[in-house]
Amino acid sequence: MRIERLSAKAEDYLETILRLSETPRGARTGDIAAALDVQPSTVSAALKSLKEQGLAEYTPYGAVGLTPKGRQVAEDIAGRHVSLRRFFTETLGLSQEEAELAACGMEHDATPLVLDRMGLLGDFLRQNPALLGQWHAARATAKGERAPGVESGLDELPPGVRAVVVGIDVDSGLRKRLVEMGVTPGVLIAVERVAPLGDPIAVEVRGYRLSMRKAEAARIRVKWRPGLI
Amino acid sequence: MRIERLSAKAEDYLETILRLSETPRGARTGDIAAALDVQPSTVSAALKSLKEQGLAEYTPYGAVGLTPKGRQVAEDIAGRHVSLRRFFTETLGLSQEEAELAACGMEHDATPLVLDRMGLLGDFLRQNPALLGQWHAARATAKGERAPGVESGLDELPPGVRAVVVGIDVDSGLRKRLVEMGVTPGVLIAVERVAPLGDPIAVEVRGYRLSMRKAEAARIRVKWRPGLI
DNA sequence: TCGAAATGTTTGAGGACCCAAACAATAGCA
DNA sequence: TGCTATTGTTTGGGTCCTCAAACATTTCGA
Ligand SMILES: [Mn+2]
Ligand SMILES: [Mn+2]
Ligand SMILES: [Mn+2]
Ligand SMILES: [Mn+2]
């Protein structure tokens, strides 16, 4: 039984409830409405429907939660969402915003095998840093977006690709702080990973790992070094 | 104007009408219904709606066609569909059936940039046959699907990956015909491309190009040769 | 040519979403 | 402890998509 697939909308409601119910505020009708860009009255109706299907439990005016069955579906969708977003950002080199949008739309139709292979392809490329750099350089030049070796902000450097620091576009205390952390012109630098919302960014310099805001990373000019370790 | 995006269903109707209207039969209500797995009455309603939106033109009981505007949308969707399917089959190595299904579901939410980068990534891998072979070997072994160098049917060999013919599983006239075409044990063989429906398959042997049915290709046992030209 | 068979449309109805407006409950403040 | 602002629900109404059944048209064989 339960061969019936849930609608994309129902899946989005469950995914949102799961995410919000993990916050101290819990999942409130108004917050769900804001997250999904619908009116609170629409959420009320959706909650009633999810409750009837045995996916959500809540008492009117009270807290919203998921049943074990609902949680299972929600976690599956959330997993698809992050798999796709990771592929779009880390492998395809898209922005967090674009990746987020496309992932939340495509997550409902991506089959397990598709997600699996995307993950494997990302692993395959990352496993060889030189290769990863070649790929990102190739795709960056393909559409005239950015010539290889040309400068960009550190915030635009894809995770795993190495670059050389060219300069720091700021003359405030930030510059001093960065220099103290070893971010000086000529040094090799790489982005390790970017938080889901694009902030903060984990950076590696001189064997050290440091965390910085996206806005700060944007002030660090770098030159891509595809092919380097 | 027309910032309004069409619904996924409307896009599917347009895509189907475009495809069918290119056949000698033309786009008939019943054929559209069969293609989209809905009742003819549902198609009638959909056609009326598309007509009101200036996307389709038809006279009751007559032929269905697309307006220039409708054709534009339909061609866009059809393009997304083939881009995704191509990525799923040629780059991710999925079956035609799986790719078709996932592509037609995800095409409605894939952004232009996502499609673009997927295409570039496929080009990047194909441009270096050794690399393509490494990737397909890696993903084939990753899930214990198939060990590298182990035999499979030619029908399961991803396009662009080279292999060596090990034997032919048949003792009919087919064997003779294949041998005449140069398909003998020990020879290098590769799949050039697979038709959208999985049949026929274009194969390259000894510098010649030949076409065979998927069922025939399945009888040819090959051993993958990742890394070869 | 002239029915039947095949094909297509209309009608009536229901489910899934969505909203605005009216209504109800809760939370927070005096 | 009230009283009000905030939050949540209900109600009534739409759109989109779907189907079954009744009806209309076209096609095709006798
Ligand atoms: Mn979603
Ligand atoms: Mn999502
Ligand atoms: Mn589709
Ligand atoms: Mn499609």
Short mmCIF file of C-alpha atoms (C1' of nucleotides) and ligand atoms in Angstrom, two decimals:
data_model
loop_
_atom_site.label_atom_id
_atom_site.label_comp_id
_atom_site.label_asym_id
_atom_site.label_seq_id
_atom_site.Cartn_x
_atom_site.Cartn_y
_atom_site.Cartn_z
CA MET A 1 0.00 0.00 0.00
CA ARG A 2 0.82 3.68 -0.15
CA ILE A 3 2.08 3.33 -3.70
CA GLU A 4 0.35 6.70 -4.19
CA ARG A 5 2.95 9.37 -4.55
CA LEU A 6 2.43 12.61 -2.66
CA SER A 7 2.05 15.79 -4.65
CA ALA A 8 4.99 18.14 -4.94
CA LYS A 9 3.11 20.64 -2.79
CA ALA A 10 2.46 18.12 -0.04
CA GLU A 11 6.14 17.20 -0.09
CA ASP A 12 7.09 20.86 0.25
CA TYR A 13 4.79 21.28 3.24
CA LEU A 14 6.33 18.27 4.96
CA GLU A 15 9.86 19.42 4.17
CA THR A 16 9.12 22.87 5.57
CA ILE A 17 7.48 21.52 8.72
CA LEU A 18 10.49 19.29 9.35
CA ARG A 19 12.91 22.17 8.98
CA LEU A 20 10.93 24.57 11.16
CA SER A 21 10.13 22.01 13.83
CA GLU A 22 13.86 21.70 14.45
CA THR A 23 14.08 25.36 15.46
CA PRO A 24 13.36 26.59 19.00
CA ARG A 25 10.25 28.41 17.72
CA GLY A 26 8.86 25.19 16.33
CA ALA A 27 6.69 25.02 13.22
CA ARG A 28 4.06 27.75 13.38
CA THR A 29 1.33 28.27 10.81
CA GLY A 30 2.55 31.73 10.00
CA ASP A 31 6.14 30.63 9.58
CA ILE A 32 5.16 27.82 7.24
CA ALA A 33 3.08 30.29 5.24
CA ALA A 34 6.00 32.70 4.98
CA ALA A 35 8.41 29.93 4.00
CA LEU A 36 6.17 28.67 1.21
CA ASP A 37 4.91 32.10 0.19
CA VAL A 38 1.22 31.36 0.70
CA GLN A 39 -1.45 32.75 3.01
CA PRO A 40 -1.91 31.34 6.53
CA SER A 41 -5.39 30.19 5.61
CA THR A 42 -3.88 27.99 2.93
CA VAL A 43 -1.57 26.44 5.49
CA SER A 44 -4.50 25.69 7.80
CA ALA A 45 -6.18 23.74 5.04
CA ALA A 46 -2.96 21.94 4.14
CA LEU A 47 -2.36 20.94 7.75
CA LYS A 48 -5.84 19.49 8.02
CA SER A 49 -5.24 17.45 4.89
CA LEU A 50 -1.83 16.22 6.07
CA LYS A 51 -3.38 15.26 9.38
CA GLU A 52 -6.09 13.24 7.63
CA GLN A 53 -3.41 11.43 5.67
CA GLY A 54 -1.60 10.53 8.86
CA LEU A 55 1.44 12.62 8.00
CA ALA A 56 1.20 15.54 10.41
CA GLU A 57 -0.25 15.98 13.84
CA TYR A 58 -1.37 19.19 15.40
CA THR A 59 -4.06 20.70 17.55
CA PRO A 60 -5.64 23.90 16.25
CA TYR A 61 -3.82 26.95 17.57
CA GLY A 62 -1.14 24.57 18.80
CA ALA A 63 2.19 23.21 17.69
CA VAL A 64 2.62 21.39 14.38
CA GLY A 65 4.56 18.15 14.25
CA LEU A 66 5.13 15.19 12.00
CA THR A 67 4.04 11.60 12.50
CA PRO A 68 6.76 8.94 12.05
CA LYS A 69 5.40 8.35 8.56
CA GLY A 70 5.38 12.07 7.79
CA ARG A 71 8.88 12.47 9.15
CA GLN A 72 10.10 9.68 6.95
CA VAL A 73 8.75 11.35 3.82
CA ALA A 74 10.04 14.76 4.94
CA GLU A 75 13.52 13.45 5.55
CA ASP A 76 13.58 11.80 2.16
CA ILE A 77 12.64 15.04 0.44
CA ALA A 78 15.09 17.05 2.51
CA GLY A 79 17.78 14.60 1.45
CA ARG A 80 16.95 14.97 -2.21
CA HIS A 81 17.01 18.72 -1.77
CA VAL A 82 20.50 18.82 -0.31
CA SER A 83 21.83 16.26 -2.81
CA LEU A 84 20.69 18.38 -5.72
CA ARG A 85 21.82 21.63 -4.19
CA ARG A 86 25.23 20.19 -3.46
CA PHE A 87 25.58 18.97 -7.03
CA PHE A 88 24.51 22.34 -8.42
CA THR A 89 26.85 24.38 -6.23
CA GLU A 90 29.91 22.19 -5.73
CA THR A 91 29.95 20.35 -9.04
CA LEU A 92 28.22 22.67 -11.47
CA GLY A 93 29.50 25.80 -9.74
CA LEU A 94 26.18 27.60 -9.51
CA SER A 95 25.30 30.20 -6.90
CA GLN A 96 23.57 29.18 -3.71
CA GLU A 97 20.44 31.10 -4.72
CA GLU A 98 20.15 29.49 -8.14
CA ALA A 99 20.93 26.06 -6.73
CA GLU A 100 18.37 26.44 -3.97
CA LEU A 101 15.66 27.41 -6.41
CA ALA A 102 16.33 24.68 -8.94
CA ALA A 103 16.83 22.02 -6.26
CA CYS A 104 13.52 22.70 -4.54
CA GLY A 105 11.74 22.46 -7.87
CA MET A 106 13.50 19.40 -9.22
CA GLU A 107 13.68 17.41 -5.98
CA HIS A 108 10.16 16.07 -6.51
CA ASP A 109 10.96 14.30 -9.77
CA ALA A 110 14.58 13.29 -9.33
CA THR A 111 14.83 9.51 -9.11
CA PRO A 112 17.17 7.87 -6.58
CA LEU A 113 19.45 6.70 -9.36
CA VAL A 114 19.75 10.21 -10.78
CA LEU A 115 20.68 11.60 -7.37
CA ASP A 116 23.10 8.77 -6.81
CA ARG A 117 24.94 9.28 -10.06
CA MET A 118 25.14 13.02 -9.56
CA GLY A 119 26.76 12.37 -6.21
CA LEU A 120 29.22 9.91 -7.72
CA LEU A 121 30.14 12.31 -10.50
CA GLY A 122 30.86 15.02 -7.95
CA ASP A 123 32.98 12.62 -5.93
CA PHE A 124 34.84 11.54 -9.04
CA LEU A 125 35.77 15.10 -9.89
CA ARG A 126 36.63 16.15 -6.35
CA GLN A 127 38.80 13.12 -5.79
CA ASN A 128 41.29 14.65 -8.25
CA PRO A 129 41.81 18.34 -7.44
CA ALA A 130 43.64 19.01 -10.69
CA LEU A 131 40.71 17.63 -12.61
CA LEU A 132 38.23 19.64 -10.59
CA GLY A 133 40.20 22.77 -11.35
CA GLN A 134 40.31 21.95 -15.05
CA TRP A 135 36.59 21.47 -15.15
CA HIS A 136 35.78 24.68 -13.33
CA ALA A 137 38.20 26.59 -15.50
CA ALA A 138 36.66 25.05 -18.61
CA ARG A 139 33.12 25.91 -17.65
CA ALA A 140 34.08 29.37 -16.48
CA THR A 141 35.63 30.20 -19.83
CA ALA A 142 33.02 28.45 -21.95
CA LYS A 143 30.49 31.23 -21.79
CA GLY A 144 32.87 34.11 -21.51
CA GLU A 145 32.00 34.31 -17.87
CA ARG A 146 35.53 34.50 -16.69
CA ALA A 147 38.83 33.85 -18.41
CA PRO A 148 41.13 31.30 -16.73
CA GLY A 149 43.66 32.90 -14.52
CA VAL A 150 41.67 36.08 -14.41
CA GLU A 151 40.76 37.57 -11.09
CA SER A 152 37.54 37.14 -9.22
CA GLY A 153 36.45 37.56 -5.64
CA LEU A 154 37.18 34.66 -3.32
CA ASP A 155 33.43 34.32 -2.85
CA GLU A 156 33.11 33.22 -6.47
CA LEU A 157 35.79 30.54 -6.27
CA PRO A 158 34.22 27.07 -6.39
CA PRO A 159 34.99 24.81 -3.42
CA GLY A 160 38.05 22.63 -4.04
CA VAL A 161 39.61 24.85 -6.66
CA ARG A 162 42.89 26.48 -5.75
CA ALA A 163 43.77 30.10 -6.36
CA VAL A 164 46.41 32.66 -5.58
CA VAL A 165 45.62 35.76 -3.56
CA VAL A 166 46.15 38.88 -5.64
CA GLY A 167 45.06 41.54 -3.22
CA ILE A 168 42.56 42.68 -0.67
CA ASP A 169 40.04 45.35 -1.68
CA VAL A 170 39.72 47.05 1.62
CA ASP A 171 41.71 49.30 3.87
CA SER A 172 39.87 48.86 7.11
CA GLY A 173 40.60 46.66 10.09
CA LEU A 174 39.49 43.69 8.01
CA ARG A 175 42.67 43.85 5.99
CA LYS A 176 44.80 43.71 9.07
CA ARG A 177 42.82 40.81 10.48
CA LEU A 178 43.14 38.88 7.23
CA VAL A 179 46.86 39.51 6.99
CA GLU A 180 47.29 38.27 10.55
CA MET A 181 45.50 35.09 9.52
CA GLY A 182 47.96 34.65 6.65
CA VAL A 183 45.87 35.95 3.78
CA THR A 184 48.55 37.89 1.92
CA PRO A 185 49.17 38.47 -1.78
CA GLY A 186 50.81 35.49 -3.48
CA VAL A 187 49.64 32.88 -1.02
CA LEU A 188 47.66 29.85 -2.17
CA ILE A 189 44.08 29.78 -1.01
CA ALA A 190 41.07 27.53 -1.44
CA VAL A 191 37.46 27.41 -0.41
CA GLU A 192 36.67 24.24 1.50
CA ARG A 193 32.96 24.57 1.64
CA VAL A 194 30.15 27.09 1.63
CA ALA A 195 27.29 26.95 4.12
CA PRO A 196 23.89 26.23 2.57
CA LEU A 197 22.81 29.83 2.71
CA GLY A 198 26.11 30.99 1.18
CA ASP A 199 27.43 32.21 4.49
CA PRO A 200 29.85 31.63 6.15
CA ILE A 201 32.61 30.26 3.94
CA ALA A 202 35.30 27.85 5.17
CA VAL A 203 38.66 28.79 3.69
CA GLU A 204 42.04 27.06 3.74
CA VAL A 205 45.28 29.09 3.75
CA ARG A 206 48.79 27.93 4.62
CA GLY A 207 47.36 24.72 6.06
CA TYR A 208 45.01 26.58 8.36
CA ARG A 209 41.27 26.56 8.18
CA LEU A 210 39.41 29.78 8.73
CA SER A 211 35.85 30.92 8.46
CA MET A 212 34.72 34.20 6.96
CA ARG A 213 31.61 35.98 5.81
CA LYS A 214 30.76 35.97 2.15
CA ALA A 215 31.00 39.76 2.11
CA GLU A 216 34.52 39.52 3.49
CA ALA A 217 35.53 36.86 0.98
CA ALA A 218 34.27 39.11 -1.79
CA ARG A 219 36.95 41.65 -0.89
CA ILE A 220 39.75 39.15 -1.44
CA ARG A 221 40.81 39.16 -5.10
CA VAL A 222 42.15 35.84 -6.31
CA LYS A 223 43.47 34.36 -9.51
CA TRP A 224 42.30 30.84 -10.29
CA ARG A 225 44.94 28.15 -10.44
CA PRO A 226 43.35 25.20 -12.21
CA GLY A 227 45.53 22.13 -12.12
CA LEU A 228 47.27 22.89 -8.85
CA ILE A 229 46.85 20.67 -5.85
CA MET B 1 4.30 40.91 -20.17
CA ARG B 2 3.73 37.18 -19.99
CA ILE B 3 5.99 36.95 -16.98
CA GLU B 4 3.41 34.36 -15.85
CA ARG B 5 4.93 30.94 -16.09
CA LEU B 6 2.86 28.16 -17.58
CA SER B 7 2.00 25.19 -15.39
CA ALA B 8 3.97 21.98 -15.84
CA LYS B 9 0.85 20.34 -17.25
CA ALA B 10 0.34 23.05 -19.84
CA GLU B 11 3.98 22.70 -20.84
CA ASP B 12 3.55 18.96 -21.25
CA TYR B 13 0.51 19.46 -23.48
CA LEU B 14 2.41 21.86 -25.70
CA GLU B 15 5.44 19.58 -25.86
CA THR B 16 3.26 16.63 -26.83
CA ILE B 17 1.36 18.57 -29.46
CA LEU B 18 4.62 19.70 -31.01
CA ARG B 19 5.97 16.18 -31.17
CA LEU B 20 2.80 14.65 -32.60
CA SER B 21 2.18 17.44 -35.08
CA GLU B 22 5.48 16.54 -36.71
CA THR B 23 4.21 13.05 -37.54
CA PRO B 24 2.18 12.29 -40.68
CA ARG B 25 -0.88 11.55 -38.52
CA GLY B 26 -0.68 14.98 -36.96
CA ALA B 27 -1.73 15.73 -33.39
CA ARG B 28 -5.05 14.02 -32.69
CA THR B 29 -6.98 14.35 -29.45
CA GLY B 30 -6.79 10.62 -28.81
CA ASP B 31 -3.07 10.46 -29.45
CA ILE B 32 -2.41 13.34 -27.09
CA ALA B 33 -4.54 11.62 -24.47
CA ALA B 34 -2.62 8.38 -24.89
CA ALA B 35 0.73 10.15 -24.74
CA LEU B 36 -0.11 11.95 -21.52
CA ASP B 37 -2.11 9.10 -20.01
CA VAL B 38 -5.33 11.05 -19.54
CA GLN B 39 -8.84 10.73 -20.96
CA PRO B 40 -9.74 12.35 -24.29
CA SER B 41 -12.25 14.59 -22.52
CA THR B 42 -9.41 16.01 -20.47
CA VAL B 43 -7.52 16.82 -23.64
CA SER B 44 -10.54 18.60 -25.09
CA ALA B 45 -10.67 20.84 -22.05
CA ALA B 46 -6.93 21.44 -22.18
CA LEU B 47 -7.06 22.36 -25.86
CA LYS B 48 -9.80 24.88 -25.25
CA SER B 49 -7.72 26.46 -22.50
CA LEU B 50 -4.57 26.55 -24.63
CA LYS B 51 -6.57 28.12 -27.43
CA GLU B 52 -7.87 30.84 -25.12
CA GLN B 53 -4.30 31.57 -24.07
CA GLY B 54 -3.27 31.95 -27.68
CA LEU B 55 -0.97 28.93 -27.57
CA ALA B 56 -2.82 26.37 -29.65
CA GLU B 57 -5.22 26.59 -32.55
CA TYR B 58 -7.71 23.98 -33.57
CA THR B 59 -11.21 23.53 -34.85
CA PRO B 60 -13.37 20.99 -33.00
CA TYR B 61 -13.06 17.54 -34.58
CA GLY B 62 -10.20 18.93 -36.62
CA ALA B 63 -6.43 19.12 -36.52
CA VAL B 64 -4.55 20.54 -33.56
CA GLY B 65 -1.70 22.96 -34.15
CA LEU B 66 0.41 25.47 -32.30
CA THR B 67 0.47 29.23 -32.66
CA PRO B 68 3.91 30.83 -33.09
CA LYS B 69 3.84 31.67 -29.42
CA GLY B 70 2.81 28.13 -28.47
CA ARG B 71 5.45 26.66 -30.72
CA GLN B 72 8.09 28.80 -29.07
CA VAL B 73 7.19 27.54 -25.63
CA ALA B 74 6.92 23.96 -26.87
CA GLU B 75 10.33 24.06 -28.48
CA ASP B 76 11.83 25.46 -25.32
CA ILE B 77 10.40 22.62 -23.24
CA ALA B 78 11.40 20.02 -25.81
CA GLY B 79 14.92 21.43 -25.68
CA ARG B 80 15.06 21.15 -21.91
CA HIS B 81 13.77 17.63 -22.15
CA VAL B 82 16.48 16.47 -24.54
CA SER B 83 19.22 18.35 -22.66
CA LEU B 84 18.33 16.58 -19.45
CA ARG B 85 17.86 13.20 -21.07
CA ARG B 86 21.18 13.51 -22.80
CA PHE B 87 22.91 14.38 -19.55
CA PHE B 88 21.28 11.48 -17.76
CA THR B 89 22.11 8.90 -20.42
CA GLU B 90 25.42 10.02 -21.87
CA THR B 91 26.99 11.60 -18.84
CA LEU B 92 25.39 9.84 -15.90
CA GLY B 93 25.07 6.55 -17.76
CA LEU B 94 21.42 5.91 -16.93
CA SER B 95 19.04 3.86 -19.03
CA GLN B 96 16.88 5.53 -21.64
CA GLU B 97 13.73 4.68 -19.69
CA GLU B 98 14.95 6.13 -16.42
CA ALA B 99 16.35 9.19 -18.17
CA GLU B 100 13.13 9.80 -20.06
CA LEU B 101 11.06 9.65 -16.92
CA ALA B 102 13.28 11.89 -14.81
CA ALA B 103 13.82 14.36 -17.65
CA CYS B 104 10.13 14.88 -18.34
CA GLY B 105 9.53 15.51 -14.66
CA MET B 106 12.50 17.79 -14.00
CA GLU B 107 12.37 19.76 -17.26
CA HIS B 108 9.78 22.15 -15.83
CA ASP B 109 12.00 23.39 -13.02
CA ALA B 110 15.48 23.20 -14.49
CA THR B 111 16.85 26.71 -14.95
CA PRO B 112 18.75 27.64 -18.11
CA LEU B 113 21.99 27.87 -16.15
CA VAL B 114 21.53 24.38 -14.73
CA LEU B 115 20.95 22.93 -18.19
CA ASP B 116 23.87 24.87 -19.54
CA ARG B 117 26.32 23.64 -16.93
CA MET B 118 25.16 20.04 -17.30
CA GLY B 119 25.86 20.29 -21.00
CA LEU B 120 29.29 21.78 -20.39
CA LEU B 121 30.17 19.09 -17.88
CA GLY B 122 29.21 16.41 -20.39
CA ASP B 123 31.30 18.12 -23.06
CA PHE B 124 34.22 18.40 -20.67
CA LEU B 125 34.19 14.68 -19.96
CA ARG B 126 33.60 13.57 -23.54
CA GLN B 127 36.33 15.81 -24.87
CA ASN B 128 38.81 13.46 -23.16
CA PRO B 129 37.86 9.84 -23.90
CA ALA B 130 40.25 8.49 -21.29
CA LEU B 131 38.60 10.62 -18.68
CA LEU B 132 35.13 9.58 -19.79
CA GLY B 133 36.14 5.96 -19.48
CA GLN B 134 37.59 6.54 -16.01
CA TRP B 135 34.40 8.16 -14.87
CA HIS B 136 32.13 5.46 -16.20
CA ALA B 137 34.35 2.78 -14.75
CA ALA B 138 34.34 4.58 -11.41
CA ARG B 139 30.60 4.93 -11.26
CA ALA B 140 30.03 1.39 -12.47
CA THR B 141 32.15 -0.03 -9.67
CA ALA B 142 30.97 2.39 -7.00
CA LYS B 143 27.77 0.54 -6.25
CA GLY B 144 29.00 -2.93 -7.10
CA GLU B 145 27.08 -2.66 -10.31
CA ARG B 146 29.92 -3.84 -12.47
CA ALA B 147 33.62 -4.27 -11.86
CA PRO B 148 36.00 -2.51 -14.27
CA GLY B 149 37.20 -4.76 -17.01
CA VAL B 150 34.40 -7.17 -16.32
CA GLU B 151 32.10 -8.21 -19.12
CA SER B 152 28.74 -6.74 -19.94
CA GLY B 153 26.53 -6.68 -22.99
CA LEU B 154 27.39 -4.05 -25.59
CA ASP B 155 23.95 -2.56 -24.93
CA GLU B 156 25.10 -1.54 -21.46
CA LEU B 157 28.29 0.19 -22.63
CA PRO B 158 27.94 3.97 -22.25
CA PRO B 159 28.44 5.99 -25.44
CA GLY B 160 32.04 7.10 -25.90
CA VAL B 161 33.57 4.40 -23.75
CA ARG B 162 35.77 1.88 -25.51
CA ALA B 163 35.64 -1.86 -24.97
CA VAL B 164 37.00 -5.09 -26.36
CA VAL B 165 34.74 -7.73 -27.84
CA VAL B 166 34.91 -10.91 -25.83
CA GLY B 167 32.38 -13.04 -27.65
CA ILE B 168 28.98 -13.26 -29.23
CA ASP B 169 26.22 -15.06 -27.34
CA VAL B 170 24.39 -16.46 -30.28
CA ASP B 171 24.85 -19.12 -32.88
CA SER B 172 22.33 -18.00 -35.45
CA GLY B 173 22.76 -16.03 -38.65
CA LEU B 174 23.28 -12.96 -36.53
CA ARG B 175 26.71 -14.18 -35.52
CA LYS B 176 27.76 -14.58 -39.12
CA ARG B 177 26.41 -11.19 -40.04
CA LEU B 178 28.27 -9.54 -37.16
CA VAL B 179 31.51 -11.29 -38.03
CA GLU B 180 31.17 -10.11 -41.59
CA MET B 181 30.84 -6.60 -40.28
CA GLY B 182 34.05 -7.01 -38.34
CA VAL B 183 32.68 -7.71 -34.89
CA THR B 184 35.06 -10.46 -33.79
CA PRO B 185 36.57 -11.33 -30.43
CA GLY B 186 39.47 -9.09 -29.53
CA VAL B 187 38.45 -6.13 -31.65
CA LEU B 188 37.95 -2.69 -30.15
CA ILE B 189 34.38 -1.49 -30.17
CA ALA B 190 32.48 1.58 -28.98
CA VAL B 191 28.94 2.84 -28.89
CA GLU B 192 28.63 6.16 -30.67
CA ARG B 193 25.12 7.01 -29.67
CA VAL B 194 21.84 5.48 -28.66
CA ALA B 195 18.54 6.58 -30.18
CA PRO B 196 16.18 8.29 -27.74
CA LEU B 197 14.05 5.21 -27.32
CA GLY B 198 17.12 3.03 -26.77
CA ASP B 199 16.96 1.55 -30.24
CA PRO B 200 18.80 1.42 -32.58
CA ILE B 201 22.37 1.78 -31.39
CA ALA B 202 25.15 3.29 -33.52
CA VAL B 203 28.35 1.31 -33.07
CA GLU B 204 31.90 1.91 -34.24
CA VAL B 205 34.22 -1.01 -35.10
CA ARG B 206 37.46 -0.96 -37.05
CA GLY B 207 36.72 2.58 -38.20
CA TYR B 208 33.34 1.61 -39.58
CA ARG B 209 30.03 2.77 -38.26
CA LEU B 210 27.19 0.30 -38.02
CA SER B 211 23.71 0.30 -36.62
CA MET B 212 22.16 -2.51 -34.66
CA ARG B 213 19.15 -3.29 -32.52
CA LYS B 214 19.50 -3.12 -28.78
CA ALA B 215 18.59 -6.81 -28.57
CA GLU B 216 21.41 -7.63 -30.96
CA ALA B 217 23.90 -5.48 -29.04
CA ALA B 218 22.94 -7.33 -25.88
CA ARG B 219 24.31 -10.56 -27.38
CA ILE B 220 27.76 -9.04 -27.85
CA ARG B 221 29.84 -9.51 -24.70
CA VAL B 222 32.41 -6.79 -24.18
CA LYS B 223 35.05 -5.92 -21.62
CA TRP B 224 35.29 -2.24 -20.75
CA ARG B 225 38.52 -0.48 -21.58
CA PRO B 226 38.54 2.74 -19.62
CA GLY B 227 41.40 4.99 -20.59
CA LEU B 228 41.69 3.89 -24.17
CA ILE B 229 41.05 6.21 -27.05
"C1'" DT C 1 -25.12 5.35 -49.76
"C1'" DC C 2 -25.95 4.36 -45.25
"C1'" DG C 3 -25.57 2.64 -40.92
"C1'" DA C 4 -22.32 1.21 -37.22
"C1'" DA C 5 -17.77 1.84 -35.14
"C1'" DA C 6 -14.42 4.93 -33.95
"C1'" DT C 7 -13.30 9.31 -32.53
"C1'" DG C 8 -14.08 13.75 -30.31
"C1'" DT C 9 -16.84 17.11 -27.34
"C1'" DT C 10 -19.90 18.61 -23.67
"C1'" DT C 11 -21.68 18.22 -19.20
"C1'" DG C 12 -21.61 17.45 -14.41
"C1'" DA C 13 -18.83 16.47 -10.63
"C1'" DG C 14 -14.78 16.08 -7.52
"C1'" DG C 15 -10.03 16.84 -5.62
"C1'" DA C 16 -6.11 19.78 -4.86
"C1'" DC C 17 -4.56 24.40 -4.29
"C1'" DC C 18 -5.05 29.06 -3.55
"C1'" DC C 19 -7.00 33.72 -1.66
"C1'" DA C 20 -9.80 37.41 0.96
"C1'" DA C 21 -12.70 38.33 4.53
"C1'" DA C 22 -14.94 37.15 8.62
"C1'" DC C 23 -14.36 35.02 12.80
"C1'" DA C 24 -11.89 32.81 16.97
"C1'" DA C 25 -8.23 32.13 20.10
"C1'" DT C 26 -3.98 33.35 22.20
"C1'" DA C 27 -0.33 36.30 24.02
"C1'" DG C 28 1.25 40.23 25.93
"C1'" DC C 29 0.65 44.32 28.17
"C1'" DA C 30 -1.42 47.63 31.46
"C1'" DT D 1 -7.32 40.64 35.63
"C1'" DG D 2 -8.97 42.59 31.61
"C1'" DC D 3 -8.09 44.54 26.80
"C1'" DT D 4 -5.95 44.72 22.55
"C1'" DA D 5 -2.66 43.19 19.00
"C1'" DT D 6 -1.17 39.16 17.00
"C1'" DT D 7 -1.87 34.83 15.34
"C1'" DG D 8 -4.65 31.11 13.53
"C1'" DT D 9 -9.09 29.10 11.57
"C1'" DT D 10 -13.33 28.98 8.93
"C1'" DT D 11 -16.04 30.22 5.18
"C1'" DG D 12 -17.04 31.19 0.53
"C1'" DG D 13 -15.30 31.56 -3.80
"C1'" DG D 14 -11.74 30.67 -7.88
"C1'" DT D 15 -8.67 28.14 -10.96
"C1'" DC D 16 -6.67 24.08 -12.76
"C1'" DC D 17 -6.79 19.38 -13.73
"C1'" DT D 18 -9.10 15.20 -13.93
"C1'" DC D 19 -12.86 11.62 -14.90
"C1'" DA D 20 -17.41 9.21 -16.40
"C1'" DA D 21 -21.29 9.47 -19.00
"C1'" DA D 22 -24.01 11.50 -22.39
"C1'" DC D 23 -23.91 13.43 -26.75
"C1'" DA D 24 -22.03 14.78 -31.49
"C1'" DT D 25 -19.30 14.06 -35.49
"C1'" DT D 26 -16.52 11.62 -38.63
"C1'" DT D 27 -14.88 7.47 -40.84
"C1'" DC D 28 -15.33 3.25 -43.03
"C1'" DG D 29 -17.05 -1.02 -44.42
"C1'" DA D 30 -21.08 -3.39 -46.38
MN MN E 1 10.27 21.52 -3.40
MN MN E 2 13.02 21.54 -1.06
MN MN E 3 7.24 17.09 -18.59
MN MN E 4 9.06 16.30 -21.59
#
